[in-house]
mmCIF file of C-alpha atoms and ligand atoms in Angstrom:
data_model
loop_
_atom_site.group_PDB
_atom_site.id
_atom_site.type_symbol
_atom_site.label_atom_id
_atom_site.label_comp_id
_atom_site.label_asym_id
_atom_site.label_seq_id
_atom_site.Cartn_x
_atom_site.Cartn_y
_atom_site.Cartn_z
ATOM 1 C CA UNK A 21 -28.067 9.549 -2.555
ATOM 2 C CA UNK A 22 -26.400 10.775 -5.830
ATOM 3 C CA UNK A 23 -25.855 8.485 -8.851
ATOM 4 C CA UNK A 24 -22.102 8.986 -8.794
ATOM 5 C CA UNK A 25 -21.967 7.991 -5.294
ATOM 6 C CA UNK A 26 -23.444 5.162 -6.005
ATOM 7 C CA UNK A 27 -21.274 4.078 -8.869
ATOM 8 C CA UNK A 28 -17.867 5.443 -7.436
ATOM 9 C CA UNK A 29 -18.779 2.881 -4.720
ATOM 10 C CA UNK A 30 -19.502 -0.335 -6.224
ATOM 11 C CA UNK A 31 -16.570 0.260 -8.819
ATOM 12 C CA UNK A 32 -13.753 0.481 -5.879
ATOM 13 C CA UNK A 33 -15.813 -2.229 -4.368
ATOM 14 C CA UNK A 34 -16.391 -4.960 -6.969
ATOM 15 C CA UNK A 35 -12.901 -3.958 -8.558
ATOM 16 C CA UNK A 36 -11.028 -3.069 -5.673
ATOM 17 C CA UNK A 37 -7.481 -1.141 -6.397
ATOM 18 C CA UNK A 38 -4.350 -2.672 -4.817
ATOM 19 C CA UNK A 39 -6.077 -5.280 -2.854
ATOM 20 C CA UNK A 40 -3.165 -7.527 -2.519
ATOM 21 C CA UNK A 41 -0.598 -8.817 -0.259
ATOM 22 C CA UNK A 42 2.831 -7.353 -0.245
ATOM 23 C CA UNK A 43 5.465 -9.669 0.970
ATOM 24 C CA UNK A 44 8.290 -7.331 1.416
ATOM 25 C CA UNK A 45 6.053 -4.674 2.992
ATOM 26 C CA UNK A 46 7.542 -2.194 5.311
ATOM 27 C CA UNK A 47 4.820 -2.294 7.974
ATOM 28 C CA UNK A 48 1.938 -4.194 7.943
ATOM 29 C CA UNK A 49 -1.273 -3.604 10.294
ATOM 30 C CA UNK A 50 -4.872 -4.688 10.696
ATOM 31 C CA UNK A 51 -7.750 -3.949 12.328
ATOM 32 C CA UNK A 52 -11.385 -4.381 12.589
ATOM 33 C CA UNK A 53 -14.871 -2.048 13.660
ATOM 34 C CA UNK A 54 -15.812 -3.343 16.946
ATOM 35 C CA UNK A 55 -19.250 -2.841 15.957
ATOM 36 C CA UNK A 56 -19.532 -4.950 12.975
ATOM 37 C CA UNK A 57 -16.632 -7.051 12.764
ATOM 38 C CA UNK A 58 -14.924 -5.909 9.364
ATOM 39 C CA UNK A 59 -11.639 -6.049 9.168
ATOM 40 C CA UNK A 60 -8.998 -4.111 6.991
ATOM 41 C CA UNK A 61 -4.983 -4.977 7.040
ATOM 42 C CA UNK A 62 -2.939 -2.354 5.253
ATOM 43 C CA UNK A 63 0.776 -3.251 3.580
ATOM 44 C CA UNK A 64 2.864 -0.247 3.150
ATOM 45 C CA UNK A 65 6.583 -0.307 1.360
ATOM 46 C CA UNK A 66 8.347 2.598 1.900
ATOM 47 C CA UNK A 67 11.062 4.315 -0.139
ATOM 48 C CA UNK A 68 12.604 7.662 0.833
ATOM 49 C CA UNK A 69 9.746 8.596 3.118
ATOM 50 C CA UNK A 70 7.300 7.358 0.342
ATOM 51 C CA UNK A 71 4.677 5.040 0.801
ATOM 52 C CA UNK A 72 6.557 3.861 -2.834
ATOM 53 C CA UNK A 73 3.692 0.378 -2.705
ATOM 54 C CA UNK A 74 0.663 -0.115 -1.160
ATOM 55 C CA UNK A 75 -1.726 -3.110 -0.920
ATOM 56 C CA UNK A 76 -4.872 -3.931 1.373
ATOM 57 C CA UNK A 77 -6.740 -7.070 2.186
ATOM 58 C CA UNK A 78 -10.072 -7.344 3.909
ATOM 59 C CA UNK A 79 -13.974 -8.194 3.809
ATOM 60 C CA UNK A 80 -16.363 -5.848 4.867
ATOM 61 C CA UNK A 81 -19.322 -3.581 3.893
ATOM 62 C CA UNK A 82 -19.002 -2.041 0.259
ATOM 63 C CA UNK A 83 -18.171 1.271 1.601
ATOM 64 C CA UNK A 84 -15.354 -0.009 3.972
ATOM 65 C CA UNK A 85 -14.003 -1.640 0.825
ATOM 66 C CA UNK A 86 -14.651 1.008 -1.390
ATOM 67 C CA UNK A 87 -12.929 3.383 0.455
ATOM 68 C CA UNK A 88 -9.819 1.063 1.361
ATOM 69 C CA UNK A 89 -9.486 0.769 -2.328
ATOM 70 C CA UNK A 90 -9.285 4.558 -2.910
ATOM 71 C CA UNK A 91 -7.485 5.546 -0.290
ATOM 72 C CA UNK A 92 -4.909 3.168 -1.576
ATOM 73 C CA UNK A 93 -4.884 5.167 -5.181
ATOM 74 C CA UNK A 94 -4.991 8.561 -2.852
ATOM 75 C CA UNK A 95 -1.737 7.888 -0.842
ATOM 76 C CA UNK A 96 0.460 5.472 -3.185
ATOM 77 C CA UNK A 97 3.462 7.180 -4.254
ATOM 78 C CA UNK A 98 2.865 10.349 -1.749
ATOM 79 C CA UNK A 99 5.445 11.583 1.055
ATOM 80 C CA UNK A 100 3.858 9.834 4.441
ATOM 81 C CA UNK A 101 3.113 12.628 6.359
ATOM 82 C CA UNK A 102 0.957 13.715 3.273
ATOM 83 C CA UNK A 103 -0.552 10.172 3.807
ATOM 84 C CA UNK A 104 -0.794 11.072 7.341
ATOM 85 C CA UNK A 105 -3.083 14.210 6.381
ATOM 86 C CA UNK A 106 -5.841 12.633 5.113
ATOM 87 C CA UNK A 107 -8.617 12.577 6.711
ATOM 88 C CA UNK A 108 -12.652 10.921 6.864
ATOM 89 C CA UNK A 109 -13.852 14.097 5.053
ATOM 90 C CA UNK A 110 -11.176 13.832 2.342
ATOM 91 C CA UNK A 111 -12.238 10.338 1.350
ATOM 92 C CA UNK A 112 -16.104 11.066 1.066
ATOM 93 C CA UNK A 113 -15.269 13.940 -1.036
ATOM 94 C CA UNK A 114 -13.611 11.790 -3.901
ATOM 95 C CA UNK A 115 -16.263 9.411 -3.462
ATOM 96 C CA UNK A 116 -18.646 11.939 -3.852
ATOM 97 C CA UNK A 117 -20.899 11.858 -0.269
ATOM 98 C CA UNK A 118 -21.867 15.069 1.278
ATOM 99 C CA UNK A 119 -23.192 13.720 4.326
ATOM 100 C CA UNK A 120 -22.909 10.546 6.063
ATOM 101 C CA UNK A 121 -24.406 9.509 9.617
ATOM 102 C CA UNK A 122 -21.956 8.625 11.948
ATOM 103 C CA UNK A 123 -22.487 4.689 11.911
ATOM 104 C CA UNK A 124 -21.433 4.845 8.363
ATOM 105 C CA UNK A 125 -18.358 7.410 8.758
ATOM 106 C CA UNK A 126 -16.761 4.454 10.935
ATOM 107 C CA UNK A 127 -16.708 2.467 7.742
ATOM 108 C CA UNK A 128 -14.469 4.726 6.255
ATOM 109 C CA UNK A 129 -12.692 5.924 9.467
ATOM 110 C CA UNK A 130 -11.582 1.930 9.510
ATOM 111 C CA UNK A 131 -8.804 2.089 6.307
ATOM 112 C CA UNK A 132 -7.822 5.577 7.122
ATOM 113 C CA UNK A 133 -7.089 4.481 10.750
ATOM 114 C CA UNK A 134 -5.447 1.158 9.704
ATOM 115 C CA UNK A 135 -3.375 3.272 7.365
ATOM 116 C CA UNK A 136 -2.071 5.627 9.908
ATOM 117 C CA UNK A 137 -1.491 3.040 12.597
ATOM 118 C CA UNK A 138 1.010 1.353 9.497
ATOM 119 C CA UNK A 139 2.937 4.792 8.825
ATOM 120 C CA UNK A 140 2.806 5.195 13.080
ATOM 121 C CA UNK A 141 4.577 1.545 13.314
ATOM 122 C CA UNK A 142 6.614 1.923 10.348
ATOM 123 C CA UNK A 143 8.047 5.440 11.802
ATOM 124 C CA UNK A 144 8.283 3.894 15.396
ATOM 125 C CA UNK A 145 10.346 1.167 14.081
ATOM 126 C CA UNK A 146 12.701 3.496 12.201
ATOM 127 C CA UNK A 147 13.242 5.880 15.483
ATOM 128 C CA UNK A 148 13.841 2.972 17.497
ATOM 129 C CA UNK A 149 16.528 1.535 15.060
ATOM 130 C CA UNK A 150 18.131 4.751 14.777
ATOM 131 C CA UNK A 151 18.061 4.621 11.216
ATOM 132 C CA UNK A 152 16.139 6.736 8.300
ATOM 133 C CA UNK A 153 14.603 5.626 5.430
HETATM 134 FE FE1 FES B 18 -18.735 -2.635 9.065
HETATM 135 FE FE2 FES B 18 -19.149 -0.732 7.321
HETATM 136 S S1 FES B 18 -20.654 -1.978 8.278
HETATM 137 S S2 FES B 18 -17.285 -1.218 8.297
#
């Protein structure tokens, strides 16, 4: 386990990045790994087809919080079906892991699913309404 890894982590965890509650949020959605119980809820507002705000909330292991807080920096401001790209492997290359075992990927497969499921809804709700952005 490198040194960076290490410290990338505990910064995003012990001074997590947009971890906050957005009142006039676009979509909103949570959810939780099954096998451990920690949960992540995701606020989007959207602007144009931007995620133009972005908060989370949640408690969980350091690297479920860590990477909630850095996905958050990764996708605020971008188009959503950038947001929509990213992936598991993009994540633990900005946090600096080469390998993970596959217990561990769920803890970062948890905000980059939450996030996705919040564009999903958000775009859902759009199409259904007939309306754009
Ligand atoms: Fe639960 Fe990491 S141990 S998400």
């Amino acid at each position: 386990m490198s040194y960076f890894f290490i410290e990338n982590i505990m910064d995003h965890y012990k001074n997590p990045r947009n971890m906050k509650i957005i009142n006039e949020a676009s979509s909103v959605f949570g959810d939780s790994n099954p096998t451990c119980g920690d949960t992540v809820k995701i606020f989007i507002k959207v602007n144009e087809n931007k995620i133009e705000d972005i908060g989370f909330q949640g408690h969980g292991c350091a690297l479920s919080m860590a990477s909630s807080s850095l996905l958050t920096e990764m996708v605020k401001g971008s188009e959503m079906q950038d947001a929509l790209k990213i992936t598991e492997s993009d994540l633990m290359r900005e946090l600096g892991i080469k390998e993970l075992g596959p217990n561990r990927i769920k803890c970062i497969a948890l905000s980059v699913k939450t996030l996705k499921m919040a564009i999903i809804q958000y775009l859902s709700k759009v199409n259904h309404a007939g309306g754009g952005t």
